[in-house]
Tab-separated table of C-alpha atoms in Angstrom:
chain	number	residue	atom	x	y	z
M	1	MET	CA	-13.748	-14.873	-12.655
M	2	SER	CA	-13.285	-17.021	-9.417
M	3	THR	CA	-10.745	-16.375	-6.901
M	4	ALA	CA	-9.559	-18.477	-4.025
M	5	ASP	CA	-9.637	-17.406	-0.239
M	6	ASP	CA	-8.295	-18.894	3.011
M	7	ARG	CA	-11.793	-20.116	4.580
M	8	GLY	CA	-11.264	-23.509	6.339
M	9	TRP	CA	-7.676	-23.954	4.882
M	10	TRP	CA	-5.505	-23.266	8.203
M	11	GLY	CA	-2.265	-24.664	8.055
M	12	SER	CA	-2.043	-25.282	4.284
M	13	GLY	CA	1.341	-23.552	3.799
M	14	HIS	CA	3.065	-25.567	6.598
M	15	ARG	CA	6.072	-27.668	5.440
M	16	SER	CA	8.162	-28.373	8.432
M	17	GLY	CA	8.054	-31.734	10.532
M	18	PHE	CA	5.630	-34.348	10.791
M	19	LYS	CA	2.524	-32.020	10.598
M	20	GLY	CA	4.008	-30.442	7.570
M	21	ARG	CA	4.214	-33.756	5.812
M	22	VAL	CA	0.665	-34.615	6.727
M	23	LEU	CA	-0.622	-31.310	5.475
M	24	GLN	CA	1.199	-31.531	2.431
M	25	THR	CA	0.700	-35.170	1.389
M	26	VAL	CA	-2.669	-35.899	3.128
M	27	VAL	CA	-4.696	-32.883	3.804
M	28	ASN	CA	-4.052	-30.565	0.981
M	29	PRO	CA	-4.615	-33.098	-1.488
M	30	VAL	CA	-7.913	-33.815	-0.013
M	31	ARG	CA	-8.537	-30.010	0.025
M	32	ARG	CA	-7.776	-29.832	-3.662
M	33	ALA	CA	-10.144	-32.644	-4.390
M	34	PHE	CA	-13.357	-31.123	-2.774
M	35	HIS	CA	-12.719	-27.348	-3.105
M	36	PRO	CA	-13.653	-25.777	-6.777
M	37	HIS	CA	-11.146	-25.060	-9.386
M	38	TYR	CA	-10.289	-21.506	-9.424
M	39	ASP	CA	-9.419	-19.278	-12.277
M	40	VAL	CA	-6.692	-17.278	-10.104
M	41	TYR	CA	-5.413	-17.521	-6.826
M	42	LEU	CA	-4.036	-14.370	-5.307
M	43	GLN	CA	-1.545	-14.457	-2.446
M	44	PHE	CA	-0.144	-11.261	-0.295
M	45	LEU	CA	3.514	-12.062	0.599
M	46	SER	CA	2.554	-11.315	4.364
M	47	GLY	CA	-0.863	-13.369	4.321
M	48	ALA	CA	-1.924	-16.863	4.876
M	49	HIS	CA	-0.129	-19.299	2.560
M	50	VAL	CA	-3.229	-21.302	0.848
M	51	VAL	CA	-1.568	-22.005	-2.498
M	52	PRO	CA	-0.894	-25.744	-1.824
M	53	ALA	CA	-4.371	-26.374	-0.932
M	54	ALA	CA	-6.191	-24.660	-3.992
M	55	THR	CA	-6.154	-25.537	-7.499
M	56	ALA	CA	-6.217	-22.506	-9.778
M	57	ASP	CA	-5.193	-22.116	-13.522
M	58	VAL	CA	-2.935	-19.173	-12.358
M	59	ARG	CA	-1.088	-18.457	-9.036
M	60	LEU	CA	0.094	-14.649	-8.611
M	61	LEU	CA	1.940	-13.595	-5.383
M	62	ILE	CA	1.444	-9.754	-4.426
M	63	PRO	CA	5.040	-8.855	-2.816
M	64	SER	CA	3.568	-6.129	-0.631
M	65	GLY	CA	6.773	-4.354	-0.530
M	66	ASN	CA	8.912	-7.061	0.616
M	67	ALA	CA	11.660	-8.864	-1.295
M	68	VAL	CA	10.505	-12.245	-2.539
M	69	GLU	CA	12.709	-15.185	-2.056
M	70	PRO	CA	13.505	-17.467	-4.913
M	71	ASP	CA	12.041	-20.297	-3.214
M	72	VAL	CA	8.862	-18.679	-2.745
M	73	ALA	CA	8.559	-17.300	-6.191
M	74	GLN	CA	8.766	-20.939	-7.803
M	75	ARG	CA	5.402	-21.736	-6.037
M	76	PHE	CA	3.712	-19.175	-8.010
M	77	ASP	CA	3.274	-18.358	-11.957
M	78	ALA	CA	4.219	-14.788	-11.619
M	79	ILE	CA	4.820	-11.858	-9.090
M	80	ALA	CA	2.241	-9.425	-9.083
M	81	MET	CA	3.964	-5.981	-8.718
M	82	GLN	CA	1.745	-3.272	-7.040
M	83	ALA	CA	3.906	-0.611	-8.931
M	84	PRO	CA	6.780	-0.603	-11.471
M	85	ASP	CA	9.380	-0.001	-9.433
M	86	ASN	CA	8.577	-3.332	-7.404
M	87	ILE	CA	10.423	-4.987	-9.997
M	88	GLN	CA	13.295	-5.052	-7.504
M	89	LEU	CA	11.432	-7.212	-5.337
M	90	VAL	CA	11.150	-9.978	-7.982
M	91	PRO	CA	13.873	-12.576	-7.790
M	92	LYS	CA	15.896	-13.108	-11.005
M	93	GLY	CA	14.271	-15.460	-13.392
M	94	ALA	CA	10.733	-15.180	-11.887
M	95	ARG	CA	8.018	-13.947	-14.160
M	96	SER	CA	6.243	-10.557	-13.125
M	97	VAL	CA	3.148	-8.706	-14.345
M	98	LEU	CA	1.842	-5.203	-13.130
M	99	LEU	CA	-1.343	-5.337	-11.068
M	100	PRO	CA	-1.723	-1.975	-9.213
M	101	PRO	CA	-4.584	-2.533	-6.552
M	102	PRO	CA	-7.899	-0.602	-6.682
M	103	VAL	CA	-8.121	2.311	-4.156
M	104	PHE	CA	-11.753	2.776	-2.873
M	105	ASP	CA	-13.371	5.580	-0.877
M	106	LEU	CA	-11.986	5.776	2.829
M	107	ALA	CA	-15.483	6.726	3.790
M	108	PRO	CA	-18.676	8.172	2.270
M	109	SER	CA	-17.725	11.580	3.812
M	110	GLY	CA	-15.136	13.483	6.001
M	111	GLU	CA	-15.523	13.748	9.754
M	112	ARG	CA	-13.443	16.187	11.913
M	113	PRO	CA	-11.108	14.626	14.440
M	114	ARG	CA	-11.312	15.835	18.115
M	115	VAL	CA	-8.101	17.574	17.813
M	116	ASP	CA	-7.301	21.451	17.453
M	117	LEU	CA	-6.082	21.804	13.967
M	118	PRO	CA	-4.039	24.715	12.341
M	119	ASP	CA	-6.143	26.884	10.199
M	120	ARG	CA	-3.774	25.787	7.352
M	121	TYR	CA	-1.625	22.604	7.634
M	122	LEU	CA	0.650	20.288	5.666
M	123	LEU	CA	-0.566	16.576	6.229
M	124	THR	CA	1.536	13.429	6.253
M	125	VAL	CA	0.142	9.807	7.074
M	126	PHE	CA	2.514	6.940	8.404
M	127	ASN	CA	3.823	4.845	11.371
M	128	PRO	CA	7.525	5.496	11.949
M	129	TYR	CA	8.273	1.732	12.679
M	130	ASP	CA	11.061	1.816	10.391
M	131	PRO	CA	13.529	4.653	9.177
M	132	ILE	CA	12.440	4.020	5.594
M	133	LYS	CA	9.084	5.605	6.311
M	134	GLY	CA	11.051	8.919	6.631
M	135	VAL	CA	10.717	10.214	10.094
M	136	THR	CA	14.357	11.736	9.603
M	137	ASP	CA	12.939	13.979	6.683
M	138	LEU	CA	9.604	14.859	8.617
M	139	ALA	CA	12.044	16.061	11.573
M	140	ARG	CA	13.916	18.332	8.815
M	141	ALA	CA	10.778	19.531	7.291
M	142	ALA	CA	8.848	20.269	10.469
M	143	ASP	CA	11.604	23.356	11.044
M	144	ALA	CA	11.740	24.430	7.585
M	145	ALA	CA	8.163	23.931	5.920
M	146	PRO	CA	6.045	27.293	5.593
M	147	LEU	CA	3.366	25.564	6.883
M	148	PRO	CA	2.895	23.322	10.108
M	149	PHE	CA	2.191	19.539	9.939
M	150	VAL	CA	-0.709	17.244	11.177
M	151	TRP	CA	0.756	13.928	11.373
M	152	CYS	CA	-1.646	11.092	11.339
M	153	HIS	CA	-0.447	7.671	12.866
M	154	SER	CA	-1.891	4.535	14.601
M	155	GLN	CA	-0.655	1.878	16.693
M	156	ALA	CA	-3.775	-0.348	15.956
M	157	THR	CA	-1.555	-3.013	13.854
M	158	THR	CA	2.092	-2.273	15.132
M	159	ARG	CA	3.837	-0.671	18.039
M	160	PHE	CA	6.366	2.123	17.681
M	161	ASP	CA	8.049	4.956	19.556
M	162	ILE	CA	7.737	8.404	18.207
M	163	PRO	CA	10.938	10.335	18.723
M	164	PRO	CA	10.500	12.805	21.760
M	165	GLU	CA	11.700	15.847	19.772
M	166	LEU	CA	8.671	14.940	17.094
M	167	LEU	CA	6.399	13.909	19.938
M	168	HIS	CA	6.389	17.432	21.612
M	169	HIS	CA	7.579	19.559	18.528
M	170	PRO	CA	5.322	22.881	18.218
M	171	ARG	CA	4.803	22.988	14.512
M	172	ILE	CA	3.498	19.367	14.478
M	173	THR	CA	0.008	18.126	15.478
M	174	HIS	CA	-0.364	14.405	16.333
M	175	VAL	CA	-3.737	12.591	15.252
M	176	THR	CA	-3.644	9.232	16.735
M	177	ASP	CA	-5.772	6.228	15.462
M	178	ALA	CA	-8.034	8.345	13.275
M	179	SER	CA	-11.016	6.725	11.598
M	180	PRO	CA	-11.225	6.587	7.844
M	181	ALA	CA	-13.904	9.586	7.846
M	182	GLU	CA	-11.363	11.431	10.166
M	183	ILE	CA	-8.501	10.662	7.709
M	184	ARG	CA	-10.562	11.887	4.732
M	185	TYR	CA	-11.235	14.879	6.459
M	186	LEU	CA	-7.740	15.790	6.971
M	187	TYR	CA	-6.819	15.092	3.401
M	188	GLU	CA	-9.590	17.257	2.132
M	189	ARG	CA	-8.602	20.225	4.029
M	190	CYS	CA	-4.918	19.931	4.157
M	191	ALA	CA	-2.851	22.684	2.002
M	192	ALA	CA	-0.826	19.622	0.676
M	193	TYR	CA	0.186	16.062	1.329
M	194	VAL	CA	3.602	14.898	1.864
M	195	SER	CA	5.010	11.295	1.575
M	196	PHE	CA	8.365	11.063	3.443
M	197	SER	CA	8.852	7.356	2.717
M	198	LEU	CA	12.092	6.275	0.879
M	199	THR	CA	10.497	3.341	-0.310
M	200	GLU	CA	7.112	1.641	-0.580
M	201	GLY	CA	5.255	-1.321	-2.140
M	202	PHE	CA	2.418	0.485	-3.328
M	203	GLY	CA	1.830	3.372	-1.122
M	204	TRP	CA	-1.583	3.397	-0.018
M	205	SER	CA	-1.261	6.947	1.771
M	206	THR	CA	-0.261	8.546	-1.201
M	207	ALA	CA	-2.806	6.966	-3.442
M	208	ASP	CA	-5.740	8.217	-0.818
M	209	ALA	CA	-3.959	11.573	-1.219
M	210	LEU	CA	-4.379	11.465	-4.850
M	211	ARG	CA	-7.942	10.991	-4.431
M	212	TYR	CA	-8.666	13.695	-1.721
M	213	ALA	CA	-5.637	16.395	-1.300
M	214	PRO	CA	-5.390	19.360	-3.441
M	215	ALA	CA	-1.406	18.820	-3.668
M	216	VAL	CA	0.734	15.805	-3.244
M	217	ALA	CA	4.424	15.670	-3.015
M	218	SER	CA	6.489	12.100	-3.159
M	219	ARG	CA	9.546	10.817	-4.173
M	220	PRO	CA	8.948	8.671	-7.353
M	221	ILE	CA	8.484	5.302	-5.653
M	222	GLY	CA	5.373	2.878	-5.122
M	223	VAL	CA	2.497	4.057	-6.993
M	224	PHE	CA	4.573	7.306	-7.950
M	225	SER	CA	6.956	5.016	-9.973
M	226	ASN	CA	4.007	4.713	-12.375
M	227	GLN	CA	4.129	7.916	-14.664
M	228	ALA	CA	0.426	7.905	-14.805
M	229	ALA	CA	0.083	8.916	-11.181
M	230	TRP	CA	1.973	12.360	-11.900
M	231	GLN	CA	-1.349	14.121	-12.283
M	232	PRO	CA	-2.326	17.767	-11.841
M	233	GLY	CA	-1.238	19.057	-8.224
M	234	THR	CA	1.635	16.680	-7.786
M	235	SER	CA	5.395	17.250	-6.998
M	236	ARG	CA	8.473	15.354	-6.807
M	237	ILE	CA	10.554	15.120	-3.703
M	238	THR	CA	14.490	14.687	-4.782
M	239	ASP	CA	16.408	11.475	-3.712
M	240	ASP	CA	17.901	13.535	-0.725
M	241	GLY	CA	14.551	14.904	0.443
M	242	GLU	CA	14.246	18.349	-1.050
M	243	ILE	CA	11.005	19.633	-1.417
M	244	SER	CA	10.035	22.717	-3.303
M	245	TRP	CA	7.436	24.513	-0.943
M	246	ASP	CA	6.685	27.172	-3.401
M	247	GLU	CA	5.816	24.799	-6.241
M	248	LEU	CA	3.927	22.363	-4.075
M	249	LEU	CA	1.551	24.952	-2.503
M	250	ALA	CA	1.005	26.908	-5.665
M	251	GLY	CA	0.307	23.995	-7.830
M	252	GLY	CA	-2.782	22.447	-5.855
M	253	CYS	CA	-5.943	21.616	-7.675
M	254	SER	CA	-9.388	20.061	-7.052
M	255	PRO	CA	-8.623	16.402	-7.158
M	256	ASP	CA	-11.523	16.041	-9.721
M	257	GLU	CA	-9.101	17.370	-12.104
M	258	ARG	CA	-6.984	14.015	-11.875
M	259	ASP	CA	-7.384	10.993	-14.102
M	260	LEU	CA	-7.229	8.289	-11.696
M	261	ASP	CA	-8.332	5.259	-13.940
M	262	VAL	CA	-4.929	3.618	-12.895
M	263	LEU	CA	-6.250	3.375	-9.441
M	264	GLY	CA	-9.815	2.077	-10.254
M	265	ARG	CA	-11.405	-1.153	-10.067
M	266	THR	CA	-12.145	-1.459	-13.661
M	267	GLU	CA	-8.161	-0.994	-14.461
M	268	PHE	CA	-7.540	-3.599	-12.004
M	269	ARG	CA	-10.000	-6.059	-13.197
M	270	ASP	CA	-8.858	-5.667	-16.827
M	271	ARG	CA	-5.207	-6.088	-16.004
M	272	LEU	CA	-5.892	-9.028	-13.675
M	273	ALA	CA	-7.949	-10.862	-16.688
M	274	ALA	CA	-5.251	-9.938	-19.009
M	275	ALA	CA	-2.605	-11.283	-16.727
M	276	VAL	CA	-4.687	-14.598	-16.354
M	277	GLU	CA	-4.957	-15.196	-19.840
M	278	GLU	CA	-1.382	-14.517	-20.751
M	279	LEU	CA	-0.214	-17.031	-18.387
M	280	ARG	CA	-2.818	-19.555	-19.088
M	281	VAL	CA	-1.275	-20.327	-22.388
M	282	GLN	CA	2.247	-20.439	-21.355
């Protein structure tokens, strides 16, 4: 199966002004004539907009956790939802398919961060650039949880401010800009992973926790809106942020006990191929 990418197609999605008219009426048709024909075009909503320059049997848009505007949806054959609850991101009348992304190893092995870690700890991984990431719930849990927290965050892609009461909280250890190997180490050695997010497109951190952590707590959002994700060692956070610490810490298991085919590359390719075949004949 061939897929289109954005090599050499700068500005292909630009539509305004004189430059936009030239791109859409002259440049993009030339690109379509000389580039190969593709089976499927996959577009992240937040990525470079290349679809006008590519000729593909099926065009799929991945919403990346953002609501898709109707005028954007109509340029694609379907919205490729990363999780079942992404249906709320799909505009009325637009087609959709379920296409959870494959999750790969963070690193071949873990590497201890150069930070003094508690002997036992709860782990959370998120950047507090928006209230929906759950920073308020973390503040409450840090005072009430039976174990201290290790909070892993990074400013490599987005700048944000950590509330002072959390930056210097005695029961929170901060790990900043960790490498993939260091993040894997934290997952593998935590007592449990806790996702405080209120909503997710997919939830990469919780998906990684399913692969590495002995116990995982989440709201039924993103990957956890898929019933198949509720594997051994998982625990539900209520809508108002309540967590059963006893249940979470007593229910841990080896990640090897989980059936994570839903997060595998084979499942992804099978779903993608099925979606392409279905949409081709419509």
